[in-house]
Coordinates of C-alpha atoms and ligand atoms in Angstrom, one line a residue:
X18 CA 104.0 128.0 139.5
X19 CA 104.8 125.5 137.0
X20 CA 101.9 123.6 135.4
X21 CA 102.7 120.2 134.9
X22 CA 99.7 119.3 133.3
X23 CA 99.5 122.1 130.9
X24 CA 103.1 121.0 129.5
X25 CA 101.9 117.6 128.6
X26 CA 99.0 119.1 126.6
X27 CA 100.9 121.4 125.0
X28 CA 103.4 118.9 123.9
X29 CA 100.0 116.6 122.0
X30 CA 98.8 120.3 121.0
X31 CA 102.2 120.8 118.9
X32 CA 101.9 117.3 117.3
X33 CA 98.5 118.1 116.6
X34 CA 99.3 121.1 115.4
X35 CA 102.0 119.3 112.7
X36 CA 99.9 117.0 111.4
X37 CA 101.7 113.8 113.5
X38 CA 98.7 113.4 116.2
X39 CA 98.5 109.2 115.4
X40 CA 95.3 107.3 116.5
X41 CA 95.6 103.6 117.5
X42 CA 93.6 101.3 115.2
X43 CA 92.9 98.4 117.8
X44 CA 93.1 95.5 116.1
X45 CA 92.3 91.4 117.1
X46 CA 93.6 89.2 114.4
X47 CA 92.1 85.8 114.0
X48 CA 94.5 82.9 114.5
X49 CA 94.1 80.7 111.0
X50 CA 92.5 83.7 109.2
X51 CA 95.6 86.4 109.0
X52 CA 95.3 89.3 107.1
X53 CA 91.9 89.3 108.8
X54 CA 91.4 91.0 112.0
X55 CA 88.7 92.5 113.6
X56 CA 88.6 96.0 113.9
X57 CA 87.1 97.7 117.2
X58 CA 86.8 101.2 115.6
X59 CA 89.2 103.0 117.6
X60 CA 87.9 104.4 121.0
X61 CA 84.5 103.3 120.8
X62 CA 84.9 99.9 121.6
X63 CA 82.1 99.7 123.9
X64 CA 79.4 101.2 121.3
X65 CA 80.1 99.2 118.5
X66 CA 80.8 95.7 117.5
X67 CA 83.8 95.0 115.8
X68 CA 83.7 94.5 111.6
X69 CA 86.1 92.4 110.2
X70 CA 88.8 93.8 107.8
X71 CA 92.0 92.9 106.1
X72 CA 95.4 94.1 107.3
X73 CA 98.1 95.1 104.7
X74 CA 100.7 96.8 106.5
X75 CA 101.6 94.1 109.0
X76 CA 105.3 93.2 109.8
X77 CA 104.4 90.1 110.0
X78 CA 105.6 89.7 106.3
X79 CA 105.2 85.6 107.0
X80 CA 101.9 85.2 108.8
X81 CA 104.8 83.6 110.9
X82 CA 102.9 84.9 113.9
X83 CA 99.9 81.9 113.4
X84 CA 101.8 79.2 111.8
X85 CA 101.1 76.2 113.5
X86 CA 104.9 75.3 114.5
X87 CA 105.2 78.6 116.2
X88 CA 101.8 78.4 118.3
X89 CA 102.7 74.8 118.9
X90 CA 106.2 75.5 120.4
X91 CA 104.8 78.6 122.4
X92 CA 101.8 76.4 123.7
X93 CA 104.3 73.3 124.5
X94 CA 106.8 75.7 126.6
X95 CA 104.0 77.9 128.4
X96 CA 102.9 74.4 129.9
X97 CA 106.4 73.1 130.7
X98 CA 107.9 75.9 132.3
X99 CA 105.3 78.4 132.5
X100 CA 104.8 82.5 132.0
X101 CA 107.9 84.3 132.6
X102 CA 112.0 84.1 132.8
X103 CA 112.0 85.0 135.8
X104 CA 114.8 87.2 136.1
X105 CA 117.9 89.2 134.1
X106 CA 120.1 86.4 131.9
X107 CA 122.9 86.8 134.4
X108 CA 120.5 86.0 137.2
X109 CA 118.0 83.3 136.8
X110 CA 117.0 84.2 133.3
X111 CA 118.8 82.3 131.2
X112 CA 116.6 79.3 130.7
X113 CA 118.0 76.5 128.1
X114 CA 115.6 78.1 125.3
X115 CA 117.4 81.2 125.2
X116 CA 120.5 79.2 124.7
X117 CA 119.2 77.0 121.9
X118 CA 117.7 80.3 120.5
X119 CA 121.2 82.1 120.2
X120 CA 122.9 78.8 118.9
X121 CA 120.4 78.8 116.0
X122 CA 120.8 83.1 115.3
X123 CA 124.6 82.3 115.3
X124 CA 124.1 79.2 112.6
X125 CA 121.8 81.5 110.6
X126 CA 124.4 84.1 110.1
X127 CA 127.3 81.8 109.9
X128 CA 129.3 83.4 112.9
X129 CA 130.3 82.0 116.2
X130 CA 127.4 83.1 118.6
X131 CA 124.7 85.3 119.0
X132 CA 123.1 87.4 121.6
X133 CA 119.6 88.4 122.4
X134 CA 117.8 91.4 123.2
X135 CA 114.2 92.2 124.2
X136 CA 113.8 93.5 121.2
X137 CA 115.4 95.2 117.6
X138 CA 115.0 98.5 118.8
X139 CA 116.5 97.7 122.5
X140 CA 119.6 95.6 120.4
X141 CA 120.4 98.3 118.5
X142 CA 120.4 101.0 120.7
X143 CA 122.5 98.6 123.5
X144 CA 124.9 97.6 121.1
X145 CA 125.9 101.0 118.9
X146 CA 125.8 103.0 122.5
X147 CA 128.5 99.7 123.5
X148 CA 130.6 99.9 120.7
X149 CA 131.6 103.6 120.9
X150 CA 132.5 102.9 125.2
X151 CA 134.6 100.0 123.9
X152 CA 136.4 101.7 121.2
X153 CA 137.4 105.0 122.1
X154 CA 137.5 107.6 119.8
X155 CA 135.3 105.9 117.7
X156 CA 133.4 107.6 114.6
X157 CA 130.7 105.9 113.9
X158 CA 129.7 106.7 109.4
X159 CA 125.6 106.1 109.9
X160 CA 123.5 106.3 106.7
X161 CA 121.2 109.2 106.5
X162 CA 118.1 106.9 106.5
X163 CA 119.1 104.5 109.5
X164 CA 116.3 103.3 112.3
X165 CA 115.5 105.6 115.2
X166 CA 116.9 102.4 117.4
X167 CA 120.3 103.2 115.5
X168 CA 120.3 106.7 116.1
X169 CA 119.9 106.5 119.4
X170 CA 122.1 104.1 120.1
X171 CA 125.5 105.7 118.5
X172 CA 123.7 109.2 120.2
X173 CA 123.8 107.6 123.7
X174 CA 127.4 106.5 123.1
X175 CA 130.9 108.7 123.2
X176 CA 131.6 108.1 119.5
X177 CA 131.5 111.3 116.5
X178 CA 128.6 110.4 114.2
X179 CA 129.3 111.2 110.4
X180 CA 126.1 110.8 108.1
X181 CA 126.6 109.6 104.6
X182 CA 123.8 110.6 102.2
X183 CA 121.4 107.0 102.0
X184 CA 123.3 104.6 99.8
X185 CA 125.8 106.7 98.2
X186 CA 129.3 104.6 98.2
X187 CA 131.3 108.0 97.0
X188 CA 130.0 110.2 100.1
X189 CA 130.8 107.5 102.2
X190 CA 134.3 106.6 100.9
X191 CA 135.1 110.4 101.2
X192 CA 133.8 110.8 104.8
X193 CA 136.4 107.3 105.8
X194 CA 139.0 109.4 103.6
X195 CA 139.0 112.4 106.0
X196 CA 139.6 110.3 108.9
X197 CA 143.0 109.4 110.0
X198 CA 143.9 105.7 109.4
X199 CA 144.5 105.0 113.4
X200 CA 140.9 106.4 113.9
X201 CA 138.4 103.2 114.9
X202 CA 135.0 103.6 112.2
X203 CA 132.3 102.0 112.5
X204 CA 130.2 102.1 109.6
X205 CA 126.6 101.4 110.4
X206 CA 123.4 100.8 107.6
X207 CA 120.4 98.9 107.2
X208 CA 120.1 96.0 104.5
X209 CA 116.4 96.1 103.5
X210 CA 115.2 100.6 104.1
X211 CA 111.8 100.0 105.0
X212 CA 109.9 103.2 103.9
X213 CA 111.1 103.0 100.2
X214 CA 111.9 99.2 99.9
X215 CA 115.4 100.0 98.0
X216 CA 118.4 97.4 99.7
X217 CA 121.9 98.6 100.2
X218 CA 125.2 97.9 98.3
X219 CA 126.3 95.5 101.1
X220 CA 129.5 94.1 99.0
X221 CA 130.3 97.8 98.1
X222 CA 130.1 98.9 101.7
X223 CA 132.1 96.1 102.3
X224 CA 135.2 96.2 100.2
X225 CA 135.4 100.3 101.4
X226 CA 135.4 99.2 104.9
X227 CA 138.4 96.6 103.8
X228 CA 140.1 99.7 102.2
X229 CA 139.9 102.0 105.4
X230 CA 140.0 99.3 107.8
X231 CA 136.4 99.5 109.1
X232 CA 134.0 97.8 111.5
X233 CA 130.4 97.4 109.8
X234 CA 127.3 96.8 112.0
X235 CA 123.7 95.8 109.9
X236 CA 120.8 96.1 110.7
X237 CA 118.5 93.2 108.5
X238 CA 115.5 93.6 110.4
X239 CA 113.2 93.8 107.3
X240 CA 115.7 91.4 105.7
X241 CA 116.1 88.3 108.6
X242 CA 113.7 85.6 107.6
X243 CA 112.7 86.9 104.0
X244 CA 115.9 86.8 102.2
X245 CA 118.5 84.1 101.2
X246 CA 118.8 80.6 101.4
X247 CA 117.7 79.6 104.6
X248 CA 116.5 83.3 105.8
X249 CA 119.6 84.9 107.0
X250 CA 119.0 88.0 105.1
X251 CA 120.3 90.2 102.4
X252 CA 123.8 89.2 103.5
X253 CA 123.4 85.5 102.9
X254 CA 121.2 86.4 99.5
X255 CA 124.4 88.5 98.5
X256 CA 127.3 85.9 99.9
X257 CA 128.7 88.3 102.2
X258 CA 128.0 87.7 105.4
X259 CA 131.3 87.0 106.5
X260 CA 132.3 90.3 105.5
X261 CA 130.3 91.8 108.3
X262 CA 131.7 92.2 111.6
X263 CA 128.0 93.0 113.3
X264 CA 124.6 91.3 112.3
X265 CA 121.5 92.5 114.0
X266 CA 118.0 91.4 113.3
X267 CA 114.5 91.3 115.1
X268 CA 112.1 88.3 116.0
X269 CA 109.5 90.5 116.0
X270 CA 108.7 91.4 112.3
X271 CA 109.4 88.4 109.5
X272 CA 109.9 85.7 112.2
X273 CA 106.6 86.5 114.0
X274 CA 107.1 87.0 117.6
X275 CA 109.2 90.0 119.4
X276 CA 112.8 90.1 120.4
X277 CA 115.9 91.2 118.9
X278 CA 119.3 90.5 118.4
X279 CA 122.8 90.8 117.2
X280 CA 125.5 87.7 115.5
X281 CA 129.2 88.1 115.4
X282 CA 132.4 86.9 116.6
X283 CA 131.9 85.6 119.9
X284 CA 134.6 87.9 121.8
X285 CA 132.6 90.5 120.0
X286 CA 129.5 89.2 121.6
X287 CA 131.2 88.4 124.6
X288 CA 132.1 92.2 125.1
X289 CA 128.2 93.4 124.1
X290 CA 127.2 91.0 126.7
X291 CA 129.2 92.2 129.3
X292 CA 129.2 95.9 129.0
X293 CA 125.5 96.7 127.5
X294 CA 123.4 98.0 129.4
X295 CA 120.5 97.5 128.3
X296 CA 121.2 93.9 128.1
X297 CA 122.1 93.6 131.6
X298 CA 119.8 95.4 133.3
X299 CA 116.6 93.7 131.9
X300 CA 114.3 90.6 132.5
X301 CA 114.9 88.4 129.7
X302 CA 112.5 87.2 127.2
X303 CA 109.7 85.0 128.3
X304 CA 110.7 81.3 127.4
X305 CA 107.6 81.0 126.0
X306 CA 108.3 84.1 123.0
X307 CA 111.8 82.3 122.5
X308 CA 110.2 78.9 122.0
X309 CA 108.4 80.5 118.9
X310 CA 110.5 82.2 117.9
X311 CA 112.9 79.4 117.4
X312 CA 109.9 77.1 116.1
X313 CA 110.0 80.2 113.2
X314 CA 113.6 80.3 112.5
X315 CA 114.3 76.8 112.1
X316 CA 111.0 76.4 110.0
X317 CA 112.6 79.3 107.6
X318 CA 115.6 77.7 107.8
X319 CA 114.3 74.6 106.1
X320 CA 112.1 75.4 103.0
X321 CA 112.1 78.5 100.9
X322 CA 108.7 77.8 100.0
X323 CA 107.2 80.9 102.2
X324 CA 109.7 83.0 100.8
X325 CA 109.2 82.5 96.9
X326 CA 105.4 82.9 97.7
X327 CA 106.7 86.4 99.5
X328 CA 108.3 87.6 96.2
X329 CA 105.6 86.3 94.2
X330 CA 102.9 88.1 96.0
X331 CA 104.8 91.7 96.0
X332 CA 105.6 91.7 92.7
X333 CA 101.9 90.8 91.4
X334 CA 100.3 93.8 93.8
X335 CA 102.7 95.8 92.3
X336 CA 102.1 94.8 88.6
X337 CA 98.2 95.6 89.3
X338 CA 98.7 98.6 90.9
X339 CA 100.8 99.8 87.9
X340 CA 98.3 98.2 85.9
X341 CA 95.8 100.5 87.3
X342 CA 97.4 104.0 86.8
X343 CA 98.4 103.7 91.1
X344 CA 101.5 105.8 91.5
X345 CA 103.4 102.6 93.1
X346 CA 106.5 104.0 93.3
X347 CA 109.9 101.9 92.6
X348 CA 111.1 98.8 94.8
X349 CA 113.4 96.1 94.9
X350 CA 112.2 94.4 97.7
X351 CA 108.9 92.8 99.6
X352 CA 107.5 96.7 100.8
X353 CA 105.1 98.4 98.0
X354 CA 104.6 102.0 99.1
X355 CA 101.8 104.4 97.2
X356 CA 102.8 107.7 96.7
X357 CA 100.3 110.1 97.8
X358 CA 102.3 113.3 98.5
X359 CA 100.3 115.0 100.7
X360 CA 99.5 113.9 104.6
X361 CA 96.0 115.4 104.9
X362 CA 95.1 113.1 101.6
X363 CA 97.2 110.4 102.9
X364 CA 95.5 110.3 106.2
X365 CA 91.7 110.6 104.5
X366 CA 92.9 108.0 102.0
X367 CA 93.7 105.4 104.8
X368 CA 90.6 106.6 106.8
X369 CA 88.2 106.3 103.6
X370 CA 89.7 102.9 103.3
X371 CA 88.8 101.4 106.5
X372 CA 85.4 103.0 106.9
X373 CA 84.0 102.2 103.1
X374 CA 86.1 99.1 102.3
X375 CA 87.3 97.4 105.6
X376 CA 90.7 97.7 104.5
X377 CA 93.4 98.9 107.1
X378 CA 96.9 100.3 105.3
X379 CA 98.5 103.1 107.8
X380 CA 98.9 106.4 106.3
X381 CA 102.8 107.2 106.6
X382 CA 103.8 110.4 107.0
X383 CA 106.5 113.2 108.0
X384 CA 108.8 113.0 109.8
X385 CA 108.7 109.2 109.0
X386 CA 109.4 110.1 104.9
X387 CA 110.2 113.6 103.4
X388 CA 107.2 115.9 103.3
X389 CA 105.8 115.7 99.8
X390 CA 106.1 111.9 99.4
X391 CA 103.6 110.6 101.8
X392 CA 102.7 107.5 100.9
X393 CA 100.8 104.0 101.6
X394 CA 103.2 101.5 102.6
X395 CA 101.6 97.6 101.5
X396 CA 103.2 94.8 102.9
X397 CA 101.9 91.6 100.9
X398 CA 102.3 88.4 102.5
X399 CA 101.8 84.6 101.2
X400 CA 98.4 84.8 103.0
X401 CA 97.2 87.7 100.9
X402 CA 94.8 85.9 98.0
X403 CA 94.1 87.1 95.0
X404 CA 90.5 88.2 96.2
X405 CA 92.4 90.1 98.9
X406 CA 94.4 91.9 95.6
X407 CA 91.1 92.5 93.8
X408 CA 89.3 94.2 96.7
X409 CA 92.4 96.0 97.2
X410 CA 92.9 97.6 93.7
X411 CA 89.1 98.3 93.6
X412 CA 88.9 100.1 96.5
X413 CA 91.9 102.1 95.9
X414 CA 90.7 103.0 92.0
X415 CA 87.3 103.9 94.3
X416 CA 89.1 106.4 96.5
X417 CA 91.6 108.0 94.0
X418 CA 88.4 108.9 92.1
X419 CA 86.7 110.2 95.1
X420 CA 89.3 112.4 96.3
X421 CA 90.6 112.6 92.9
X422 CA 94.6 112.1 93.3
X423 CA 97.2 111.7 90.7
X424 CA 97.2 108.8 89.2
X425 CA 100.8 107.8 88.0
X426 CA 101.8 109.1 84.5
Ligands
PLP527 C1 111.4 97.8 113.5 C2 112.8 98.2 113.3 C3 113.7 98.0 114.4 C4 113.3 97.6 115.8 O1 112.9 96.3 115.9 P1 111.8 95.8 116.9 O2 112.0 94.4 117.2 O3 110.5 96.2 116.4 O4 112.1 96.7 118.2 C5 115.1 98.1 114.2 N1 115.5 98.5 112.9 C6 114.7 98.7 111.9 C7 115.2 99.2 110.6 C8 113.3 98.6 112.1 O5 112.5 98.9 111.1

């Protein structure tokens, strides 16, 4: 007789087993007070009150999430057309927001329209599993280091996946070498890596997919909002934005809400739209998460202020962290990850953290990053003070001594 019940245990039993089991931290934040939450103590909620602790390693890499034109917008549509969509986009859904919402993606990205998704993850995988039943034969060159969302998406398509090692432009240009010219290739990377913060060659990748007549799909998600001019990313930092066929970004990380979606050519989008099925098939985002999230783009669109404050903010943690003797390692971008190198310290350095210094940074292990460089990942935002730094650094110098770690050389 097959026990059902028993194969669900043993499933947690072999995640315990590696190391992987993860534990919620249940978190309220405080609207006006962000990187402060409170902190209900995991699964005791009803024993003990909440303490009040500061968050650094939110995506919310803004404090978009309680800006006041965001809340406003939400609170403003919630009353004027209430909760929900109310159905798919191709049947009731589509309410005037999510049209204004896409026109503003498009602008953002300088391409002709945009499309969006219930979220990054759900964009992705709809629109590489798309791409591969539109072209056929399709190979689809994916960096080594791309999103889950990604992989699964060119997985549930027909296409050939080819991995090129993370960011190396000579592996890549020998993989689109092998293929035959007539081949379609699709090659498919992230801007912004969020585990080690480095960005990608975008012009590079570029003028190879000129040379072998490739289709490029990017993934900005820890880009959209943070970088360039008005916020379109890495792509509009860099100038090339017009070089990519395929733009894909979230609302739910930088701009502060949830959602996701993907800027292009409109036949290109025309196509997603009309194939994907996970675009089809599924209620469309509540007017009232589009509203904000359009509040938040066209606020990023306007001033660069938050951004400068962004770049200022990482590179001062990191400076006192290397001040310190913290093994920060290297990073071009907003993320500052901690090497630790070892998940059972990494884990009792995030745990000591919370429980004797109210701070909350995840621990982030295998198979996230390559065993032997877990690591704390901080995500500094505008909202984190200088106070916020102090107690940080303190507490860490505090638990490096406890559990005595390697400090950087
Ligand atoms: C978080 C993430 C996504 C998914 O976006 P969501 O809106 O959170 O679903 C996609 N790609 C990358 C690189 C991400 O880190």
């Amino acid at each position: 007789m097959v026990d059902y019940h028993e194969a669900f245990r043993a499933a947690v039993d072999a995640v315990r087993a590696e190391g992987r089991y993860r534990v919620f931290a249940d978190l309220e934040r405080m609207r006006g007070q962000f990187p402060r939450a409170l902190y209900y103590g995991g699964h005791n909620e009803h024993e003990r009150e909440p303490r009040e602790i500061t968050v650094w390693c939110s995506n919310d890499y803004l404090g978009m999430g309680q800006h006041p034109a965001v809340v406003g917008a939400m609170e403003n549509a919630l009353q004027k057309v209430g909760a929900g969509a109310g159905g798919t986009r191709n049947i009731a859904g589509t309410t005037h927001y999510h049209m204004k919402l896409e026109r503003a993606l498009a602008d953002l990205h300088g391409k002709e329209a945009a499309l969006l998704f219930t979220s990054g993850y759900v964009s992705n995988e709809a629109t590489l599993s798309t791409i591969s039943r539109i072209l056929p034969d399709c190979v689809i060159l994916s960096d080594e280091l791309n999103h889950a969302s990604m992989i699964e998406g060119i997985r549930g398509g027909r296409s050939i996946k080819r991995i090129w090692r993370h960011n190396d432009l000579e592996h890549l240009e020998e993989l689109l070498a092998e293929l035959p010219a007539d081949r379609p290739k699709v090659i498919a990377f992230e801007s912004v890596y969020s585990m080690d913060g480095d960005i990608a060659p975008i012009a590079e990748i570029c003028d190879l997919a000129e040379r072998y007549n490739a289709f490029t799909y990017l993934d900005e998600v820890h880009a959209v909002g943070l970088y360039g001019k008005r916020g379109g990313g890495v792509s509009e930092r860099d100038g090339v934005a017009h070089r990519i066929d395929i733009i894909e970004g979230t609302l739910g990380k930088a701009i502060g809400v949830m959602g996701g979606y993907i800027a292009a050519k409109a036949d290109i989008i025309d196509a997603i739209r009309s194939y994907a099925s996970g675009f089809i098939f599924t209620t469309a985002l509540s007017p009232v998460l589009v509203a904000g999230a359009l509040a938040s783009v066209e606020t990023l669109k306007e001033s660069n202020h938050l951004r400068e404050q962004h770049q200022e903010r990482a590179a001062r943690l990191k400076k006192l962290l290397a001040d310190e003797g913290l093994p920060v390692m290297e990073s071009v971008s907003h993320i500052v990850p901690v090497k630790v190198g070892d998940p059972v310290h990494c884990k009792r350095v995030s745990d000591y953290l919370l429980e004797q210094h109210n701070i909350y940074v995840q621990p982030i292990n295998y198979p996230t990053v390559p065993k032997g460089t877990e690591r704390l990942r901080f995500t500094p935002t505008p909202l984190h003070t200088d106070d916020h730094m102090g107690d940080l650094i303190k507490a860490l110098d505090d638990v490096w001594t406890a559990l005595k770690l390697k400090r950087a050389a």
